[in-house]
Short mmCIF file of C-alpha atoms in Angstrom, two decimals:
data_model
loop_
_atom_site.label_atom_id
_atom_site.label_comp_id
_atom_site.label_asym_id
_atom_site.label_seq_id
_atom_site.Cartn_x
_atom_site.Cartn_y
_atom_site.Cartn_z
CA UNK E 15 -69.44 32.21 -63.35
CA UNK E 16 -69.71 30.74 -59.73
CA UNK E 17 -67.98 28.33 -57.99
CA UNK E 18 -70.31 25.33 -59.56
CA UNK E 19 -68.23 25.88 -62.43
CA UNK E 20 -65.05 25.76 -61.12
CA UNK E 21 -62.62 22.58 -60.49
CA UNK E 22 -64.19 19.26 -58.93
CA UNK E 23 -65.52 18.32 -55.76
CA UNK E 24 -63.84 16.23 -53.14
CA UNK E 25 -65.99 13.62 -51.67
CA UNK E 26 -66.84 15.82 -48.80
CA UNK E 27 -67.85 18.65 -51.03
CA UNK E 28 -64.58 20.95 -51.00
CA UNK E 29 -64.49 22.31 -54.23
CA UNK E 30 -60.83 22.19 -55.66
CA UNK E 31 -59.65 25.32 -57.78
CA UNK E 32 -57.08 25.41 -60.43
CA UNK E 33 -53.45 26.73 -59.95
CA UNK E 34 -54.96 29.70 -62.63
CA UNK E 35 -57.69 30.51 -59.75
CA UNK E 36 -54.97 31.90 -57.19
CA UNK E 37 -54.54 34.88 -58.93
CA UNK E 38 -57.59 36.17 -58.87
CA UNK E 39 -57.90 35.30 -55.24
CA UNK E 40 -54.67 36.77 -54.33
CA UNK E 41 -56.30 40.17 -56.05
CA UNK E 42 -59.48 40.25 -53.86
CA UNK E 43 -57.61 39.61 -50.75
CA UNK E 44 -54.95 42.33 -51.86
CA UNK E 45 -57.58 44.93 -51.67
CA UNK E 46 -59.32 43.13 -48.76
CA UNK E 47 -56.16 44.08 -46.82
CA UNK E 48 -55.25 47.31 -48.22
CA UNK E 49 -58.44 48.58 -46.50
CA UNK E 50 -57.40 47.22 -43.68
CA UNK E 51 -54.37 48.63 -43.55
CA UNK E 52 -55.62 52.43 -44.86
CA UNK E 53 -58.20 52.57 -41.65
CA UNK E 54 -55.66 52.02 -38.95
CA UNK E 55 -54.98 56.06 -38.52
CA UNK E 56 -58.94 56.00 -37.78
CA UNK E 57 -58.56 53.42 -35.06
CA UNK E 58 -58.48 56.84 -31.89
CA UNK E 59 -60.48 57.44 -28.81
CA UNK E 60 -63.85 59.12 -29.86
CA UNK E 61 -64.14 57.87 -33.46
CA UNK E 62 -67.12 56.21 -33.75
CA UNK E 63 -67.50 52.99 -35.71
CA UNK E 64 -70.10 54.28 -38.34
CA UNK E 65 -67.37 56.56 -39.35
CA UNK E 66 -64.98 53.58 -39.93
CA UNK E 67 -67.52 51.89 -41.87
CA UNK E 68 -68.07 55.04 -44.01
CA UNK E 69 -64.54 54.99 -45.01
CA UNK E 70 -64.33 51.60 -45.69
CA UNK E 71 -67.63 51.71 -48.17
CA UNK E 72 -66.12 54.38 -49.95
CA UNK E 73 -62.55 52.59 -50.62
CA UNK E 74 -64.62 49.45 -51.68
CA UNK E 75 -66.70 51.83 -54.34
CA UNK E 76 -63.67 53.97 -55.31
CA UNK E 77 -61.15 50.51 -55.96
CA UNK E 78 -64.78 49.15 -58.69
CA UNK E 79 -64.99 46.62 -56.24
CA UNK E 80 -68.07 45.39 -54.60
CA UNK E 81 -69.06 44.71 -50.94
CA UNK E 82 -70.14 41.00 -50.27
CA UNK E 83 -72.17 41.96 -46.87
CA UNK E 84 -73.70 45.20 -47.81
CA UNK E 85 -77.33 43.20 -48.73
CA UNK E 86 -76.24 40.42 -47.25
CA UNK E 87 -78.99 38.20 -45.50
CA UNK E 88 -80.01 42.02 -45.13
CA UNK E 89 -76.44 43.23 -43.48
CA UNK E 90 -75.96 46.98 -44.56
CA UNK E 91 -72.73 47.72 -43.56
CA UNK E 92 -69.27 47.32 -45.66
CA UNK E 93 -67.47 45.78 -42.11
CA UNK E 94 -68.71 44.09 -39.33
CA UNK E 95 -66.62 46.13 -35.97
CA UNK E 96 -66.36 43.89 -33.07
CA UNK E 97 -65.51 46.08 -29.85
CA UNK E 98 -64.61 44.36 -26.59
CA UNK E 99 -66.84 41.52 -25.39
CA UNK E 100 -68.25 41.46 -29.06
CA UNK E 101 -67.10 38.52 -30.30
CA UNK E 102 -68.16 38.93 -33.81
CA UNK E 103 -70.68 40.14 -36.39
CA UNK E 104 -70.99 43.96 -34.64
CA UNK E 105 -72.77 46.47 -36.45
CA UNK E 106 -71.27 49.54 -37.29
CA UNK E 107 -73.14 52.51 -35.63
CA UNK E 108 -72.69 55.74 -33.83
CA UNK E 109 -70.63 54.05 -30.84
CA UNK E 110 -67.84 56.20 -30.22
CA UNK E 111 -64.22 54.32 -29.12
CA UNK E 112 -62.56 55.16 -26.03
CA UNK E 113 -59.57 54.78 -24.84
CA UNK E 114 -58.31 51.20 -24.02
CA UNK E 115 -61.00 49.73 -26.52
CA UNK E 116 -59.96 46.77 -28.17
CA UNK E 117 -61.76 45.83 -31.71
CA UNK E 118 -62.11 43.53 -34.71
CA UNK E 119 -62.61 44.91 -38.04
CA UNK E 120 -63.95 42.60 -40.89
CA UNK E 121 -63.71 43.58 -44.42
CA UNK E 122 -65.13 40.75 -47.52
CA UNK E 123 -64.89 42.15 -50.92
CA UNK E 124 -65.60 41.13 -54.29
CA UNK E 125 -62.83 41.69 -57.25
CA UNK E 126 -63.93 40.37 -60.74
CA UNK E 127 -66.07 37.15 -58.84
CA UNK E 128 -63.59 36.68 -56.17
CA UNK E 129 -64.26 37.04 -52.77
CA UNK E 130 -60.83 38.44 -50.45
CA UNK E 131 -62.36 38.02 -46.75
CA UNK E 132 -60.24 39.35 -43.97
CA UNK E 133 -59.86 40.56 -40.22
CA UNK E 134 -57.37 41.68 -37.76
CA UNK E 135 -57.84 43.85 -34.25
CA UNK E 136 -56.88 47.24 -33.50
CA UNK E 137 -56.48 49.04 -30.19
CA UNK E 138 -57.92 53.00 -29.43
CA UNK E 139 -55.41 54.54 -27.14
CA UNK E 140 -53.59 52.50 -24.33
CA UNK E 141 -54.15 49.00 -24.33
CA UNK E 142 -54.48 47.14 -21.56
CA UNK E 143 -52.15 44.36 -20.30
CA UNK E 144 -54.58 41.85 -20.20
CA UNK E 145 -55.96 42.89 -23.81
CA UNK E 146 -52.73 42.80 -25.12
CA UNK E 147 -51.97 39.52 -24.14
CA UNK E 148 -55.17 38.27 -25.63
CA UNK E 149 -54.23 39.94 -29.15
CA UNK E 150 -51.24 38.31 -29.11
CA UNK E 151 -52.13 34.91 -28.26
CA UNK E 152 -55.12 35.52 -30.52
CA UNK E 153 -52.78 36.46 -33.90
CA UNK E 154 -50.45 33.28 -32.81
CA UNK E 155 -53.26 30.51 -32.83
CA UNK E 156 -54.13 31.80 -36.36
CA UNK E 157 -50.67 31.17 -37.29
CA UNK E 158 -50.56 27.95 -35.59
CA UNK E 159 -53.22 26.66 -37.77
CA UNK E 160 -52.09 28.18 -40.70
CA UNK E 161 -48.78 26.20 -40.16
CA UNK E 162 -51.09 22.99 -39.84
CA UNK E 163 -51.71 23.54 -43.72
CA UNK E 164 -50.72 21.31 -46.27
CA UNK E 165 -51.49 18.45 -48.02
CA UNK E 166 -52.03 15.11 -46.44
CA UNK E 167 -52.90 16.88 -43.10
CA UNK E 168 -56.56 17.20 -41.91
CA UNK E 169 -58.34 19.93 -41.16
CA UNK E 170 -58.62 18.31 -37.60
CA UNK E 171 -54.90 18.96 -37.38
CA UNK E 172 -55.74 22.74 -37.95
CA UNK E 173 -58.37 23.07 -35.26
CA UNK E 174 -56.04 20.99 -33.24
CA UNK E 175 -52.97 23.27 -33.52
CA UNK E 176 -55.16 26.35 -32.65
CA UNK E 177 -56.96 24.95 -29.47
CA UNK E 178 -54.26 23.26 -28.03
CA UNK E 179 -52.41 26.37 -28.16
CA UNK E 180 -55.12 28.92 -26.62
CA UNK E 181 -55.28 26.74 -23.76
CA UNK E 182 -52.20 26.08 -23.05
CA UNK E 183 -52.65 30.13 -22.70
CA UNK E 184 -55.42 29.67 -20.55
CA UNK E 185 -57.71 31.38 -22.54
CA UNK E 186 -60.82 29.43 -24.71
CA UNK E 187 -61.75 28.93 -28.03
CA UNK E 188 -65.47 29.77 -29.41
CA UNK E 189 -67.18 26.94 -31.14
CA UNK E 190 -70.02 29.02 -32.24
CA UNK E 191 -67.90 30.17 -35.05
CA UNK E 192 -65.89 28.91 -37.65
CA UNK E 193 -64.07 29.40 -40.52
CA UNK E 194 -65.51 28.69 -44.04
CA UNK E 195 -64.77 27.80 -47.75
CA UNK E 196 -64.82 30.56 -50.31
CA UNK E 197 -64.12 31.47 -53.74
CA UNK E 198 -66.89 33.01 -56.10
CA UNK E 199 -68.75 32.12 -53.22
CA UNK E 200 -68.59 34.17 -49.84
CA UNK E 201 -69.58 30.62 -47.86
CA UNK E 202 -69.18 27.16 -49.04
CA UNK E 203 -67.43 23.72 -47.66
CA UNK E 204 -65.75 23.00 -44.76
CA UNK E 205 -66.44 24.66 -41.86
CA UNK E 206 -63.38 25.20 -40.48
CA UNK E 207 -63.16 24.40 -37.26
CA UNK E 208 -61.08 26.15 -34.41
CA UNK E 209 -61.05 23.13 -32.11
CA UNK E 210 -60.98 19.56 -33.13
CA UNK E 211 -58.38 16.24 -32.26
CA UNK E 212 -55.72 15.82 -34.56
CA UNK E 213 -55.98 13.44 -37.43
CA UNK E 214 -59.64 13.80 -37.85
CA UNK E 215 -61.54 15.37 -40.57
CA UNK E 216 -61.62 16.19 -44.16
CA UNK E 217 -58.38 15.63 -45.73
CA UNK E 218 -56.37 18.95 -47.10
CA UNK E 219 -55.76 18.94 -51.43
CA UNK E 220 -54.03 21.61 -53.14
CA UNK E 221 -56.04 24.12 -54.86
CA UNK E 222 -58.67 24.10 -51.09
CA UNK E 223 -59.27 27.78 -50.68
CA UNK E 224 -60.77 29.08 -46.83
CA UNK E 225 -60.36 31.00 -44.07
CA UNK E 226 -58.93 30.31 -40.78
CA UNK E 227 -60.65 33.07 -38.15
CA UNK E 228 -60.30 32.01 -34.60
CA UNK E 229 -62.12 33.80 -32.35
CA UNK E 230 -60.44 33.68 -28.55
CA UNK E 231 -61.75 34.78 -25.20
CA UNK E 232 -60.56 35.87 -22.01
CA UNK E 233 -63.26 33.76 -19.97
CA UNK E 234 -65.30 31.06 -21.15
CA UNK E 235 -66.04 30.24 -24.62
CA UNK E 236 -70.02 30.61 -25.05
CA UNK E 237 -71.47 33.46 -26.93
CA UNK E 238 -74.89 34.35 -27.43
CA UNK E 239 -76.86 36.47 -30.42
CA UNK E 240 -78.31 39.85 -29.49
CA UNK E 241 -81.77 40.82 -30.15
CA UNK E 242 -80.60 42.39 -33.81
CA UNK E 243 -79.57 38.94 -34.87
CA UNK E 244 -76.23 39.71 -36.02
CA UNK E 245 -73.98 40.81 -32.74
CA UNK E 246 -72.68 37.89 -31.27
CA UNK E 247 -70.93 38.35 -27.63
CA UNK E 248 -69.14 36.76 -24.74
CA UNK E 249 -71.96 35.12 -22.08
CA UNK E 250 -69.40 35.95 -19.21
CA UNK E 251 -68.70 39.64 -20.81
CA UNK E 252 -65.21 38.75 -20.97
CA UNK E 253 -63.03 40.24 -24.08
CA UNK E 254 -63.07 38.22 -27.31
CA UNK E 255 -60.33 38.65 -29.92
CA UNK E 256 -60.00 37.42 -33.85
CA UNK E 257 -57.48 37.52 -36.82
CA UNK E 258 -58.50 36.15 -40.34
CA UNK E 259 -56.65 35.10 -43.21
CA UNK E 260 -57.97 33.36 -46.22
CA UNK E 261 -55.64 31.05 -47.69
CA UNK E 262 -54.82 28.41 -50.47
CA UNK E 263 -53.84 24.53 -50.20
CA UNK E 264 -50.57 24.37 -52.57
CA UNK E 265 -48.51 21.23 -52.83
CA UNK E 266 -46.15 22.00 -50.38
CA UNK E 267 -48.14 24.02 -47.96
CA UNK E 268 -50.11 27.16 -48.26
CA UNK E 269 -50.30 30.57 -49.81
CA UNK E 270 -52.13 33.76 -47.46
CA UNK E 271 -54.49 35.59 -49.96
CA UNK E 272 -54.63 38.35 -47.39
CA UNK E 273 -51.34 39.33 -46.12
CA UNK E 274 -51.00 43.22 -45.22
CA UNK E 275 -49.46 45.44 -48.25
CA UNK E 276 -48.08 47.84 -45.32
CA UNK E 277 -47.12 44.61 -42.48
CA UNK E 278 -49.91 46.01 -40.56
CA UNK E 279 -51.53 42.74 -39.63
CA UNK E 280 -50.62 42.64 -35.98
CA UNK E 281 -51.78 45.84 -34.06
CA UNK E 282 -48.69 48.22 -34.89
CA UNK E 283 -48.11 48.88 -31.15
CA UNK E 284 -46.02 45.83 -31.20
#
């Protein structure tokens, strides 16, 4: 079964999913963030992100779930590890952390056809000032749109709540990225948009499932794709932070598929 055969479609092709279909969404995002949660204690000075990755693999394998990105578009890691300036999409590989790193892990998995697609940051050692700041703001904005969220609202109104916010921070918003419908799909209608004017846009219907990811940098907001395709980074070098939920439309707001077992979300030096 895919998502073809599930619910209707709205005129601007957002499929709608039955109140049944939240269950099994709320199960793949359970385990989505119970990795994340188990690999914080990895998260040290001189750990190198293959090793994360290897851990992660083997919690997907041992829970009889299935990684959406190991063969995808050729991908062959179980997490994409963003560190600094990496904005998103990093490879996993023999990089070791040091102190004062700042990183994004991303974990999508598969439970009985449903995809649970997640990420939050974590911090080796000391963090900086500056770094901290952009966490925070960072974890906020996603919040900000996820308060946008209900019926009647637009998904202009989400981008809207999110940008308006960063900037007020003085910090930017990548366009290069968005978030994305999902289901038994990993990507399908809308894009979700991180920026946008309010009131514009696809209108929001219960039973809309997607993520909200913002992506938020220190400098400016262009990005550019390294020569492997996959690692996408700040043009000015400046650090780049994300959080990701994937969430629900219900009829009076919202339900977070991906919400930490252990509260664990935020880095847990707050």
């Amino acid at each position: 079964m895919d998502d073809r055969s599930k619910g209707r479609l709205t005129r601007d092709g957002i499929r709608i999913f039955d109140p049944s279909d939240f269950a099994g969404m709320h199960a793949a995002g359970a385990l989505a963030a119970r990795i994340l949660d188990e690999i914080a204690p990895l998260v040290l000075p001189g750990t190198n992100t293959g090793e994360i990755d290897a851990v992660i693999t083997a919690m997907v394998n041992d829970a009889g779930a299935i990684s959406a990105t190991i063969g995808y578009k050729g991908y062959k890691h179980a997490s994409c590890i963003s560190v600094n300036h990496v904005v998103c999409h990093g490879i996993p590989g023999d990089k070791r952390l040091k102190d004062g790193d700042i990183l994004n892990v991303d974990v999508t998995v598969i439970v009985d056809g449903w995809y649970g697609d997640t990420s939050r940051m974590y911090v080796a050692g000391d963090v900086s000032r500056k770094a901290e700041r952009l966490i925070q703001v960072t974890h906020d904005a996603l919040f900000k749109g996820i308060e946008a969220v209900k019926p009647g609202n637009t998904f202009g109104d989400v981008g809207h709540a999110i940008q308006a916010y960063v900037e007020a921070q003085r910090m930017s918003v990548v366009r290069d990225f968005c978030g994305h419908g999902l289901g038994r799909v990993f990507h399908a209608p809308p894009n979700v948009l991180h920026y946008g004017r309010a009131g514009t846009g696809a209108v929001l219907e219960p039973g809309m499932f997607f993520t909200i990811e913002p992506m938020v940098n220190l400098g400016r907001p262009e990005t550019k794709v390294l020569a492997d395709d996959w690692t996408a980074v700040t043009r000015d070098k400046s650090l780049s932070a994300q959080f990701e939920h994937s969430i629900g439309v219900t009829e009076d707001g919202c339900e977070i598929f991906t919400l930490s077992p252990g509260g664990k979300f935020h880095p847990t030096w707050i």
